[in-house]
Coordinates of C-alpha atoms and ligand atoms in Angstrom, one line a residue:
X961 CA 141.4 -19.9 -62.0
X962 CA 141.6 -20.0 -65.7
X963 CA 142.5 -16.2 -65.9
X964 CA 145.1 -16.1 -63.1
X965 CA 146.6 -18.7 -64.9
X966 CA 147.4 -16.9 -67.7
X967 CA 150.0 -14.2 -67.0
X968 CA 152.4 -17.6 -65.2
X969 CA 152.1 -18.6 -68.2
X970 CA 153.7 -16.0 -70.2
X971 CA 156.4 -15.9 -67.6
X972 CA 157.3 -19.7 -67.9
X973 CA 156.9 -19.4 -71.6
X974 CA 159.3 -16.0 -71.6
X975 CA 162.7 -17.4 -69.5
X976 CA 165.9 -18.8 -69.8
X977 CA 167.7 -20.6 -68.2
X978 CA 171.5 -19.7 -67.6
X979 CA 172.7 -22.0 -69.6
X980 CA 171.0 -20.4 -72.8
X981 CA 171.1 -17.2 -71.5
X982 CA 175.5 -17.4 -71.4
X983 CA 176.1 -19.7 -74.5
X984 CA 177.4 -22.9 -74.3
X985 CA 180.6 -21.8 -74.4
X986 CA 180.6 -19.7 -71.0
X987 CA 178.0 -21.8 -69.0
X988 CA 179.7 -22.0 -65.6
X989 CA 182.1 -24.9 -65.1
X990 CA 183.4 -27.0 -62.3
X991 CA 187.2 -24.7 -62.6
X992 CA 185.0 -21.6 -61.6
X993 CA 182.5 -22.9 -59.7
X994 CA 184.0 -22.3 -56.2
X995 CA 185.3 -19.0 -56.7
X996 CA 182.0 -17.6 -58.8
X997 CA 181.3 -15.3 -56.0
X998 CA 178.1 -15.3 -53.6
X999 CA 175.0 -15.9 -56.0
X1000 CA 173.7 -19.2 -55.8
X1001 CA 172.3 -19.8 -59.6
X1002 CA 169.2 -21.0 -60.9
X1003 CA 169.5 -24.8 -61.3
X1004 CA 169.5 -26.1 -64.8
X1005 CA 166.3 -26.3 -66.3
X1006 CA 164.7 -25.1 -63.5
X1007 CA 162.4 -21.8 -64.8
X1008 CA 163.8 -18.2 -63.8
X1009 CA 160.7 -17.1 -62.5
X1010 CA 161.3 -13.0 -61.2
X1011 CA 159.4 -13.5 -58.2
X1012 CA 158.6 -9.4 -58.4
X1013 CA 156.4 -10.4 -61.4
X1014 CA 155.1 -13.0 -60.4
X1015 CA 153.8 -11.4 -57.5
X1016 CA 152.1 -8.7 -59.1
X1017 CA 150.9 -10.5 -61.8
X1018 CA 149.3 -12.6 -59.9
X1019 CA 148.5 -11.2 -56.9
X1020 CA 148.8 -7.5 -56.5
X1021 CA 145.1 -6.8 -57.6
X1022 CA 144.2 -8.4 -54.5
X1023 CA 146.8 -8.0 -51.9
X1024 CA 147.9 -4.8 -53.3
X1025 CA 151.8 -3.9 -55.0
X1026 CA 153.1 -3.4 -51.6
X1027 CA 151.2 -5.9 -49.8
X1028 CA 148.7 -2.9 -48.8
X1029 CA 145.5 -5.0 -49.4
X1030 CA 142.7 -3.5 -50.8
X1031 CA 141.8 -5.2 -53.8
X1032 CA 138.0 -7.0 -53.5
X1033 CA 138.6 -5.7 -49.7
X1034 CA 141.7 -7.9 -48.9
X1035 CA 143.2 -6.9 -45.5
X1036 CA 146.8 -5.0 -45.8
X1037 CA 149.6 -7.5 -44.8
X1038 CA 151.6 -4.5 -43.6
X1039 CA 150.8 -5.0 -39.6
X1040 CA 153.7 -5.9 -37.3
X1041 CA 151.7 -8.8 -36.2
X1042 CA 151.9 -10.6 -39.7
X1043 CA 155.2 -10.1 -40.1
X1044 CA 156.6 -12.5 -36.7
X1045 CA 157.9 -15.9 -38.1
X1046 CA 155.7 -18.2 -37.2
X1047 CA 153.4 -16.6 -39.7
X1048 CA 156.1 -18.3 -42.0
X1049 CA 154.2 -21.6 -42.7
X1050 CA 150.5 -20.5 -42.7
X1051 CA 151.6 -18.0 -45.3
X1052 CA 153.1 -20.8 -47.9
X1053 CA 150.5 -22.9 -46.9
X1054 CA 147.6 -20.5 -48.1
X1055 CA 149.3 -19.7 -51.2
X1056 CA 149.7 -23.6 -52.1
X1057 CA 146.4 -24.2 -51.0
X1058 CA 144.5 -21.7 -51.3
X1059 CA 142.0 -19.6 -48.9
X1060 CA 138.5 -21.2 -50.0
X1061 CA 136.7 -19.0 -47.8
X1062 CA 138.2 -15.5 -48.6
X1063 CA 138.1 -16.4 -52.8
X1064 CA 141.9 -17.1 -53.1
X1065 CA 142.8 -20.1 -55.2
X1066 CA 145.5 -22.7 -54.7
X1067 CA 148.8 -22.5 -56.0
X1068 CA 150.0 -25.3 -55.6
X1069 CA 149.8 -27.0 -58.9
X1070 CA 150.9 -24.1 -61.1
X1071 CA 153.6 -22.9 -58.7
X1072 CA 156.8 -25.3 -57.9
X1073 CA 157.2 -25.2 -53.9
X1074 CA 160.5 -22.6 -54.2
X1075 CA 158.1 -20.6 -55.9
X1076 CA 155.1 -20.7 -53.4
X1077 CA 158.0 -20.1 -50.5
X1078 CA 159.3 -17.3 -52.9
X1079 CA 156.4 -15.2 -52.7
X1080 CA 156.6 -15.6 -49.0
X1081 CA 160.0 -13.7 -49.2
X1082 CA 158.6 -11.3 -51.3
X1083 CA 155.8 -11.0 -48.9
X1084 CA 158.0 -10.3 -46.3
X1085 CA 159.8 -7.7 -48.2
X1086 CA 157.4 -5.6 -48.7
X1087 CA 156.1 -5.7 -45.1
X1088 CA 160.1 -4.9 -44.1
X1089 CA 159.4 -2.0 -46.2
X1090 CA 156.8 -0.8 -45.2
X1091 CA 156.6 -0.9 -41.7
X1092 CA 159.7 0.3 -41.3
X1093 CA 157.6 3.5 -43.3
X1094 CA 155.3 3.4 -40.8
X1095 CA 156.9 3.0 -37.6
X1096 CA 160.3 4.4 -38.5
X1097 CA 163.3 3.8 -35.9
X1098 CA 164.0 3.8 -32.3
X1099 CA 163.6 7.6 -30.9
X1100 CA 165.5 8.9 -28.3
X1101 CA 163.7 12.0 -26.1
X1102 CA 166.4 14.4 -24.7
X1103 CA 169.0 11.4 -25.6
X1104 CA 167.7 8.5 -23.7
X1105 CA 165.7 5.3 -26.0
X1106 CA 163.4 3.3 -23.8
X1107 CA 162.9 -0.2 -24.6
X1108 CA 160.8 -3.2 -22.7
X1109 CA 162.7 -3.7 -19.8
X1110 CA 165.7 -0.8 -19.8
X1111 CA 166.5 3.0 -20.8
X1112 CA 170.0 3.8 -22.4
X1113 CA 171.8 6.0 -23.6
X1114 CA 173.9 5.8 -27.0
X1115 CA 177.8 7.1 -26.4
X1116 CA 180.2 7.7 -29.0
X1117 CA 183.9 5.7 -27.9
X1118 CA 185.6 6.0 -30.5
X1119 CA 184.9 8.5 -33.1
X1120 CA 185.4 8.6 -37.0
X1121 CA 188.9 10.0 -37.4
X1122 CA 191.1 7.9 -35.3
X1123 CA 192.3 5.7 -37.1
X1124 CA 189.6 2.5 -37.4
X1125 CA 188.9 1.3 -41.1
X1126 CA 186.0 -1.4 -41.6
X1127 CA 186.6 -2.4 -37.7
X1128 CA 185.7 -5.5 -37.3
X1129 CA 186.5 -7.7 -33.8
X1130 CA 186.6 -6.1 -30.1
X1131 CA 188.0 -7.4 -27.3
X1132 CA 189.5 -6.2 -23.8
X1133 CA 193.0 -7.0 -21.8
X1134 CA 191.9 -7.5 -17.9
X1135 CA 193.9 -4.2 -17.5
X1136 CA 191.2 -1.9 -19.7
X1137 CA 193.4 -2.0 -22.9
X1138 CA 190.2 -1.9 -25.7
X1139 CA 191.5 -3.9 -29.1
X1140 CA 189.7 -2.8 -32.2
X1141 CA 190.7 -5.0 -35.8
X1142 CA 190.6 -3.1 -38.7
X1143 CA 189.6 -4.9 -42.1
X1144 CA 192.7 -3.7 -44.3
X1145 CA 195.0 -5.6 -41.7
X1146 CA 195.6 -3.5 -38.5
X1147 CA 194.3 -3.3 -34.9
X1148 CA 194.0 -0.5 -33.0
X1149 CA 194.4 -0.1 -29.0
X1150 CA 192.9 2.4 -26.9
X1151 CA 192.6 2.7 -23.2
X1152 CA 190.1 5.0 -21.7
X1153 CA 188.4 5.7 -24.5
X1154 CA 191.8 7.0 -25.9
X1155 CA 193.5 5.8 -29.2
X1156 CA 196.8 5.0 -28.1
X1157 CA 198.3 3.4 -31.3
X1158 CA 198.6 -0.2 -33.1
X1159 CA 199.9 -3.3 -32.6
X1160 CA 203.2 -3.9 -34.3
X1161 CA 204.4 -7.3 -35.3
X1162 CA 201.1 -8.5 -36.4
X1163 CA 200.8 -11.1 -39.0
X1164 CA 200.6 -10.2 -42.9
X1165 CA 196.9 -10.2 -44.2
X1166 CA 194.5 -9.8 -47.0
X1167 CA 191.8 -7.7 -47.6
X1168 CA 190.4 -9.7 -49.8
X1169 CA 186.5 -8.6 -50.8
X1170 CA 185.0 -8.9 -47.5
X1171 CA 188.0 -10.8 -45.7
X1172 CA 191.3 -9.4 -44.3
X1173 CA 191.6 -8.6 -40.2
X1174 CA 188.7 -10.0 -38.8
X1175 CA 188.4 -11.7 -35.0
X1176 CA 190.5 -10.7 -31.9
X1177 CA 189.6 -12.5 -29.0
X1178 CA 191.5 -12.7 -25.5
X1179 CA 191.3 -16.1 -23.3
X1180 CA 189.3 -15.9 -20.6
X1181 CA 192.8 -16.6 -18.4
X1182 CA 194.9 -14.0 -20.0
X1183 CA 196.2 -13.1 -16.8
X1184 CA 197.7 -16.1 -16.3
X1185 CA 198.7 -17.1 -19.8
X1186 CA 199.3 -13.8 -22.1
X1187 CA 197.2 -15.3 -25.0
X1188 CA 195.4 -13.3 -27.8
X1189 CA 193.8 -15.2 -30.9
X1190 CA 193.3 -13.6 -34.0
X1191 CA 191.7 -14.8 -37.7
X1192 CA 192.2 -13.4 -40.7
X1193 CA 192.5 -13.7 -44.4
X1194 CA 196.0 -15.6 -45.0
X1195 CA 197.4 -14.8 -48.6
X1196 CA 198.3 -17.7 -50.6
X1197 CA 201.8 -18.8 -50.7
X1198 CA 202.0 -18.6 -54.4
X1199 CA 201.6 -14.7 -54.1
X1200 CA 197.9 -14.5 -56.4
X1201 CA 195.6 -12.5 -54.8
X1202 CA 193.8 -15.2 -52.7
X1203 CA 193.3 -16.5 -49.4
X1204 CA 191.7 -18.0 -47.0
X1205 CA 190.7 -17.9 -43.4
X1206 CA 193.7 -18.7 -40.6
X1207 CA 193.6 -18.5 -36.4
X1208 CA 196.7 -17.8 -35.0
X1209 CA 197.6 -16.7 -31.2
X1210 CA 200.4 -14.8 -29.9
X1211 CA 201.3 -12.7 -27.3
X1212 CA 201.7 -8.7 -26.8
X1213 CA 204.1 -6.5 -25.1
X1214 CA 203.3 -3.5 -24.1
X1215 CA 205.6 -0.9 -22.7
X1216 CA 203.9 2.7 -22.6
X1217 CA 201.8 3.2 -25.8
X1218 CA 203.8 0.8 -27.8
X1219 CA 202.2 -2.9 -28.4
X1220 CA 203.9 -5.5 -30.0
X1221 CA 202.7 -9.3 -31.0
X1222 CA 205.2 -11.8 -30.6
X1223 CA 205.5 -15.8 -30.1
X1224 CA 202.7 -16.2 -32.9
X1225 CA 201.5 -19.9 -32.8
X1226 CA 199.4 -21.7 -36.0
X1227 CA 195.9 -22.5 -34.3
X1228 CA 194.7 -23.5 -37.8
X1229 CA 195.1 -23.1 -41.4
X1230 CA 193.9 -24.7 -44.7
X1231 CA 196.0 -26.6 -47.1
X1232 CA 197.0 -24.2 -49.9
X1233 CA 194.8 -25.8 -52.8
X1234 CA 191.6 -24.2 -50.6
X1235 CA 192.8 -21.2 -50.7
X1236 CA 191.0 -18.9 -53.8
X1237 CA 190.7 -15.7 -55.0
X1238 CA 186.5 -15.2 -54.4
X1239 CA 186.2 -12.4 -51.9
X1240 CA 182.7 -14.0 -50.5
X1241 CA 181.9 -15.6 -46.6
X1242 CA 185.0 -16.1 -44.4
X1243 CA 182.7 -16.3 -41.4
X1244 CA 185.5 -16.2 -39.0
X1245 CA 184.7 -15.9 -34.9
X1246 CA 186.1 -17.2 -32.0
X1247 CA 184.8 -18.5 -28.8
X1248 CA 186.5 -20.2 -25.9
X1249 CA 184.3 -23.1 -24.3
X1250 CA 186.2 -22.4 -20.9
X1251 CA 186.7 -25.9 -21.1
X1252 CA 190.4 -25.9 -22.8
X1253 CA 188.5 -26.2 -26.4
X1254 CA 188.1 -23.1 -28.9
X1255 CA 185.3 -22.8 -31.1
X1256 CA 185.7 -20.9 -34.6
X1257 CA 183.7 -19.9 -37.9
X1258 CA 184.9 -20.3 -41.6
X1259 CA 182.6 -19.1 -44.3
X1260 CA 181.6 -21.1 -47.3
X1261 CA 183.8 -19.0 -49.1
X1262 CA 181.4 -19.2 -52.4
X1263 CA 182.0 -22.8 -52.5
X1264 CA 177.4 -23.2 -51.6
X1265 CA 177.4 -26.9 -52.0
X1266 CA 180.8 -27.9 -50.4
X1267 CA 179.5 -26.5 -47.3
X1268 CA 178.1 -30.2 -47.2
X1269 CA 181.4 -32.1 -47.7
X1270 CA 183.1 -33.3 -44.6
X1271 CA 186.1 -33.6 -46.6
X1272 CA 186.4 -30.0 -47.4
X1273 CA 187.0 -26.9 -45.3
X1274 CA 184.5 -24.2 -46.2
X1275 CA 181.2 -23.7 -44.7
X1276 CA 182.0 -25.1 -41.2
X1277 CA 182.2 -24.2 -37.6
X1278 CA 185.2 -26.0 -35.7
X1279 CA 186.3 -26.9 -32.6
X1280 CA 189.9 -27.2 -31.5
X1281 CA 192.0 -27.3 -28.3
X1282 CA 193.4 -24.1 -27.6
X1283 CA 196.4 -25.1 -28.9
X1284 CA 194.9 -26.3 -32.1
X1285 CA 195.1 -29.8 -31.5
X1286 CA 191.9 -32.1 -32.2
X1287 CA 189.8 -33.5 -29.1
X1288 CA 188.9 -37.3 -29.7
X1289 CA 185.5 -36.7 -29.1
X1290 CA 185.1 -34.4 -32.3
X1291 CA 182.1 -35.5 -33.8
X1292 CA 183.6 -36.1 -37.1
X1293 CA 186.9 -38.1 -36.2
X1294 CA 187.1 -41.3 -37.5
X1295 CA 185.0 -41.0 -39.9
X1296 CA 186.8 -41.7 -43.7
X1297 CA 188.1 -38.3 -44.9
X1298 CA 186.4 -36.0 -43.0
X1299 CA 188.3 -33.0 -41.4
X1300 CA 188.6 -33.3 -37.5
X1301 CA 187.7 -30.2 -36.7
X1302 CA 184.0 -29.8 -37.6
X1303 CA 182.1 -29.1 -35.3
X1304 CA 178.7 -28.2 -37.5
X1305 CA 178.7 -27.9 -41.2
X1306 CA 176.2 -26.6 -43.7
X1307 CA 177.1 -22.7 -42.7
X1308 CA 177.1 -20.1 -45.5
X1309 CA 178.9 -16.7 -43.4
X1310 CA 178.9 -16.9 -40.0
X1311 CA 180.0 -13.7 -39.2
X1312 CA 178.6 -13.8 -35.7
X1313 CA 179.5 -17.1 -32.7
X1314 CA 179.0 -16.7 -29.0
X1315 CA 179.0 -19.0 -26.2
X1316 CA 176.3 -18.4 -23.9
X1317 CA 176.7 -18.6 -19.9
X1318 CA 175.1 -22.1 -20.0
X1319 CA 177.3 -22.8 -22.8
X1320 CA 174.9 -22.8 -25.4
X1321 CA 176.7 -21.6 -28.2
X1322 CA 175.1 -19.5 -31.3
X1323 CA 175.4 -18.1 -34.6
X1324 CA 174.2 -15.2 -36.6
X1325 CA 174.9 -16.1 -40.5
X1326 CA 173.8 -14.0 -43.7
X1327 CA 171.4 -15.9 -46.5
X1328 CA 171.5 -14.5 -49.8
X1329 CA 168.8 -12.2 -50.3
X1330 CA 166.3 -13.3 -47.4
X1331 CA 166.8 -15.6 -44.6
X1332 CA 169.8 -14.4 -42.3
X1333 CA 169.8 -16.9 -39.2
X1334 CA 170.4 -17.1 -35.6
X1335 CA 171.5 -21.3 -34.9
X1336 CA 171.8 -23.3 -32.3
X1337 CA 174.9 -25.0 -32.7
X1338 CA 174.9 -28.6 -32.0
X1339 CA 177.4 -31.4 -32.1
X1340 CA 177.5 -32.7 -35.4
X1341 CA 174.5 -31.1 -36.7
X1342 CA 174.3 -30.2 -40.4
X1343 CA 172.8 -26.3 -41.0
X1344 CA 171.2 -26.6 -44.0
X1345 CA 173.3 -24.7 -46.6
X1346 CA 172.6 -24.8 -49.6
X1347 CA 170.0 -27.0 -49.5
X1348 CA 167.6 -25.5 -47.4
X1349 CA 167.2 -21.6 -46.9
X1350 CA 164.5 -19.3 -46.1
X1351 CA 165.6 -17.0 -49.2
X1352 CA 165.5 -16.4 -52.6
X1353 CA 168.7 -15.7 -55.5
X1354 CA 169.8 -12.1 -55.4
X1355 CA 168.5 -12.0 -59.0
X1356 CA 165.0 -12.1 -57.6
X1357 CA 164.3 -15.9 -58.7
X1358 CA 163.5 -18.6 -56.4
X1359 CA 166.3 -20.5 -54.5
X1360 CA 165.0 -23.5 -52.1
X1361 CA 162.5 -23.8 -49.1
X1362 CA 163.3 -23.5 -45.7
X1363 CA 161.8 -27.1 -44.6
X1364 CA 163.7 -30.2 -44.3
X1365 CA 162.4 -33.5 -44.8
X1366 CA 163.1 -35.7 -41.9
X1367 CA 165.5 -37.7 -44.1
X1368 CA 167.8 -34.8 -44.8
X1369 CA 168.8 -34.4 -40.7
X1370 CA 169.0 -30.6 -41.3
X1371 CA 168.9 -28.2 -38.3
X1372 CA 166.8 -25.4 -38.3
X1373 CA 167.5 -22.0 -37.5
X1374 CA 165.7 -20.5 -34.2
X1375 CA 164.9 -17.5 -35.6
X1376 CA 165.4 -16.3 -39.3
X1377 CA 165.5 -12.2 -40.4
X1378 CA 163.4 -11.8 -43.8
X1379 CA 164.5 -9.8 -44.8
X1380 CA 168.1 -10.0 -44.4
X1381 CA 170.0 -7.5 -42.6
X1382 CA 173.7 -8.4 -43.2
X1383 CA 173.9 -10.1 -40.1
X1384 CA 177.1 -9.4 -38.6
X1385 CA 178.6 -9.4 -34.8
X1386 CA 176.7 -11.3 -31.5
X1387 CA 176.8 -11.2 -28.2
X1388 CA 175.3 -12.1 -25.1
X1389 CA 174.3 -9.4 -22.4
X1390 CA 175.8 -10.1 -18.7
X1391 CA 177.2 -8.1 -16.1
X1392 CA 174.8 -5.7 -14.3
X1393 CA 174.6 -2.9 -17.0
X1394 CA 171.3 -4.4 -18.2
X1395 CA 169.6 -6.7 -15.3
X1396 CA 166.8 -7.8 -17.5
X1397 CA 168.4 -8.5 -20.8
X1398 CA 171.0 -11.0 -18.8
X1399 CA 171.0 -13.9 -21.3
X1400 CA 169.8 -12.4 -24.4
X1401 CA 171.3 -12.8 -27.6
X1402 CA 172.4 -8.8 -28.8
X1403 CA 172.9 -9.0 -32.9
X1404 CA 174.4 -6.4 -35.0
X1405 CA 173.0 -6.1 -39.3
X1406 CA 175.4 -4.5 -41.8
X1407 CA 172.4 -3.5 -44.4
X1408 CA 169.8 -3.6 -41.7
X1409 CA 172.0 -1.1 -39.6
X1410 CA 170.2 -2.8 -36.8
X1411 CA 170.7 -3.9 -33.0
X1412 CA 168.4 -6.8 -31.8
X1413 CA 168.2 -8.1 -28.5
X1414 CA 166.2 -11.6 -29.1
X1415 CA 165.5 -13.9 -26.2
X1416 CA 165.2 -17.7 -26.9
X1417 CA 164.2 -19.9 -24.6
X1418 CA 165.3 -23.8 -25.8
X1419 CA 165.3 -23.2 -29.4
X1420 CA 162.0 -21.5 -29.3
X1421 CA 162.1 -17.3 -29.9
X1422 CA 160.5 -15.4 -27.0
X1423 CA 160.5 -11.7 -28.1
X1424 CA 162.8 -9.7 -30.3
X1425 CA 163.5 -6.0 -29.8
X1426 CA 165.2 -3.4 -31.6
X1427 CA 167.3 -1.4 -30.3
X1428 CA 169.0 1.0 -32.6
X1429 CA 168.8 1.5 -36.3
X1430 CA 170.0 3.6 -38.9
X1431 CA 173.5 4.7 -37.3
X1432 CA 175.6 2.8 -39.7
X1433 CA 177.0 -1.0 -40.4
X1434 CA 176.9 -2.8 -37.5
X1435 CA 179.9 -5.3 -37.7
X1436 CA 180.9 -6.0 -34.4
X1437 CA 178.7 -6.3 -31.0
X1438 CA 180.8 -7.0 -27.9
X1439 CA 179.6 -6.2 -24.0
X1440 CA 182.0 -4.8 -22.2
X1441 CA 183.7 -6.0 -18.9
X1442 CA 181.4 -3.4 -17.6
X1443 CA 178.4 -4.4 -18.9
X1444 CA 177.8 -1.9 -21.5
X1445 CA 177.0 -3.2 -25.1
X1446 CA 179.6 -2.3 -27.1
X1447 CA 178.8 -1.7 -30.7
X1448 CA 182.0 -1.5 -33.8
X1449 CA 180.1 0.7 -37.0
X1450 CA 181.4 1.2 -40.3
X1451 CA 180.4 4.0 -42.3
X1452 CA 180.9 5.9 -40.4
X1453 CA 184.1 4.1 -38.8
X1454 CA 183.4 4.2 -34.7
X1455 CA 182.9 2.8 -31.8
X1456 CA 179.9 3.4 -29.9
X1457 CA 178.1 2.0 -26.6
X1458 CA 174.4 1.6 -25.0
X1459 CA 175.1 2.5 -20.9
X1460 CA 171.8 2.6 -19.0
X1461 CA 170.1 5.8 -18.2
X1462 CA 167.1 6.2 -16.1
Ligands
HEC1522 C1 141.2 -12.9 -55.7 C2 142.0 -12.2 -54.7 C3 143.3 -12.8 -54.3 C4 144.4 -13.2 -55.1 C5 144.5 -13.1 -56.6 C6 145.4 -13.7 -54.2 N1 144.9 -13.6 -52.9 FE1 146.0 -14.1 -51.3 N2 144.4 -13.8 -50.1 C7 143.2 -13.2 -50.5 C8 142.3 -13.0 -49.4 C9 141.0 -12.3 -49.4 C10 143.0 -13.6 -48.3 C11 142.5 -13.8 -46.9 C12 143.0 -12.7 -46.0 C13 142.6 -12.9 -44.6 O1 141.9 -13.8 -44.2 O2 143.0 -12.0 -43.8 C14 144.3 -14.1 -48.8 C15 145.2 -14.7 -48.0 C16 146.5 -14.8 -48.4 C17 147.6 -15.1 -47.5 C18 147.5 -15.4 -46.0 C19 147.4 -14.0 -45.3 C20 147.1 -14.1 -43.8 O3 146.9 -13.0 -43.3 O4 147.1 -15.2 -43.2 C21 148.8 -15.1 -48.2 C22 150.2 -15.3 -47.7 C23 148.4 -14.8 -49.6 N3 147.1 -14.6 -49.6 C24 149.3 -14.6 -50.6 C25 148.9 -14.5 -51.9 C26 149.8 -14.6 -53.0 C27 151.3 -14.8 -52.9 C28 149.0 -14.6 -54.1 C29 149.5 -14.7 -55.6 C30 150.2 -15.9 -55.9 C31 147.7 -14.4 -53.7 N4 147.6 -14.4 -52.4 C32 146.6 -14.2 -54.6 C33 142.9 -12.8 -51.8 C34 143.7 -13.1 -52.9
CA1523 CA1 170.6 -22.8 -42.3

């Protein structure tokens, strides 16, 4: 014990915290606070442990630098078994308590708990790593990928070259028209796998970091009532270059290959003072309940702990007529303050929201380093951020652990990717493309470059399966009126689609 102690010492002994390390005179302050970008910093006081060094200090001559195993004959960690979720807990349990039987001591008193938990996300780095190594990506033979239940195919829709930049939302008129947003503030139309042109007319936006034109989504009784809701990054009145997320709806006209918006309608907006300049988390999707009621995301927007404030906008999922007013059942009316919309609160980026077809509704939403989540979202229910994640600082240092106490009310996530993949657009497959996958939740990663399909049954995870990797950011996952799992990449900038082959 005495020896492994000795090398955590030098670390505690050897760090700084920000404060010392930026001077007195530049410690972050309350003005900057909100708009300081994505990091999450070390609290004050609180050691800067690098959780790298830790790690193999400590524990690589056992467990190996990669998590290989090895040393005094201790099993590799690097087997696809060990990496599922539910190892999660055993894992931070044997490092605060110790393995008695295989000769590894406890933890527990020389490490803080966001320490133990952030050798668990180291942990799971290097397993990410290196099975991906070892098992590489999906394969297609002569062009077809078979997976648990079905065979596809992977189609190019829209290729690089026609126009998309950073797409970002699909959606589909009932006559076949395909909308695809663009990032820097345009959407473009096709039909029949055709670019015909972009929409005229549309509202002014922001590309702002990683905001600008985000969501188009077409009620479910578009036939009937012409609507088409959009979000996107509004720039502030006073002409600095800020913003913040807005839902509008409008209607198009279309006369040959020309589309034009028109008789745009506020859905929602922020007052002004929320609007800042940090180009971090405008979450941003948006679901119809089929109920009359729409359901959208808005990022934290770098603000981490106002995502807990009921009085302020960031960090929340809402839940507005489909005209924008507020239904009296809101979970939130009423109460002193609070804005009427919130649905759920405690979000960081929701960049994905679906409604399921038992109305269930989910989101995918990106951790810092670690910890990307697929939610439940419940009435009222309070997701954790920032004071519980299942990751770590980008800096390598130790953030918070993932467990509530039963005090704090905080929701868990059903299923958690460590580590992160950028988690980006969702979906739900239907239609009868894909029989077997009816139901399951299909999630697109920017970094991760991945395509999951994950079936949850309650709020417990059945199976997860990839099913493509490494053909560029996914952003956007939409199934098409046919079935077919539409997929919006960026670098490169295409559309592409899983069809089912045999
Ligand atoms: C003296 C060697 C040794 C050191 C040092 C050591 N471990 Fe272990 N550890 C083991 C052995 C042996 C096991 C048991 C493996 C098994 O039962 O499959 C184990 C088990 C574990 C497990 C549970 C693995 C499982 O398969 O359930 C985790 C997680 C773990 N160690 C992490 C760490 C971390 C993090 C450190 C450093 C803080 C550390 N260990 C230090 C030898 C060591
Ligand atoms: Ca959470």
């Amino acid at each position: 014990m005495a020896k492994l102690l000795a090398p955590l010492a030098l670390i505690a002994g050897g760090t700084v915290t920000w404060a010392c390390m930026l001077g007195a005179d530049s410690a972050p302050n309350a003005k900057t606070a909100p708009n300081s970008g994505a990091q999450p910093r070390a609290e004050q006081g609180q050691r800067a442990v690098n959780v790298t060094r830790l790690y193999n200090d400590t524990c690589a001559k056992c467990h190996g630098e990669n998590a290989e195993g090895g040393g005094g004959g201790t099993p590799s960690l690097l087997k696809a078994e060990k990496f599922e979720q539910k190892w999660d807990k055993p894992f931070y349990d044997a490092i605060k308590n110790g393995v008695a039987s295989a000769g590894m001591d406890a933890y527990g008193e020389t490490l803080s708990d966001k320490e133990c938990w952030a050798l668990v996300v180291h942990i799971r780095e290097l397993q990410g790593r290196g099975l991906r190594q070892m098992n590489g990506s999906p394969k297609a033979t002569d062009g077809v990928y078979k997976s648990k239940y079905h065979n596809y195919r992977v189609e190019t829709v829209i290729d690089q070259g026609n126009g998309l930049q950073t797409p970002w939302g699909i959606d589909w008129l009932p006559d076949g028209h395909m909308m695809i947003t663009n990032r820097p503030g345009s959407i473009t139309v096709a039909k029949d796998g055709k670019v015909i042109g972009t929409i005229d007319g549309l509202p002014k936006s922001l590309e702002l970091g990683q905001g600008g034109m985000m969501e188009v989504a077409v009620h479910p009784q578009y036939a009937k009532n012409g609507w088409v809701y959009l979000s996107f990054t509004d720039p502030a009145k006073d002409g600095n270059r800020s913003g913040m997320t807005k839902i509008v709806r409008g209607k198009l006209k279309i006369s040959g290959d020309k589309v034009t918006w028109g008789s745009e309608e506020t859905i929602w907006e922020a007052p002004q003072k929320f609007y800042n300049g940090s180009g971090a988390h405008f979450g941003s999707r948006i679901v119809f309940d089929g109920k009359g009621n729409i359901f959208f995301a808005v990022g934290e927007r770098g603000g981490n702990m106002l995502a807990q404030e009921l009085t302020n906008p960031y960090g929340k999922i809402y839940r507005v007529k489909e005209d924008g007013k507020i239904p009296s059942d809101n979970p939130f009316v009423g109460v002193t303050d609070s804005i009427p919309g919130i649905w759920s609160l405690g979000h960081r980026n929701q960049q994905g929201l679906t409604m399921d077809a038992k109305g269930n509704l989910w989101d995918t939403e990106h951790g810092p380093r670690g910890g990307d989540e697929v939610n439940r979202i419940q009435k009222g229910a309070n997701y954790g951020w920032p004071v519980v994640a299942f990751s770590i600082n980008y800096n390598d240092s130790p953030f918070q652990t993932p467990w509530p106490t039963p005090e704090q009310k905080i929701t868990l996530p059903v299923f958690r990717w460590l580590p992160s993949i950028g988690a980006s657009g969702l979906d739900y497959a239907r239609g009868k493309a894909f029989p077997q996958w009816n139901g399951d939740l299909i999630a697109g990663g920017l970094a991760g470059q991945n395509l999951d399909r994950i079936r949850v049954n309650g709020d417990s995870l059945v199976e997860r399966e990839e099913l493509i990797h490494g053909m560029g950011r996914i952003r956007e996952v939409a199934v098409g009126p046919d079935g077919f799992v539409y997929v919006a990449l960026n670098q490169p900038d295409k559309v592409i689609r899983l069809v089912p082959a045999k």
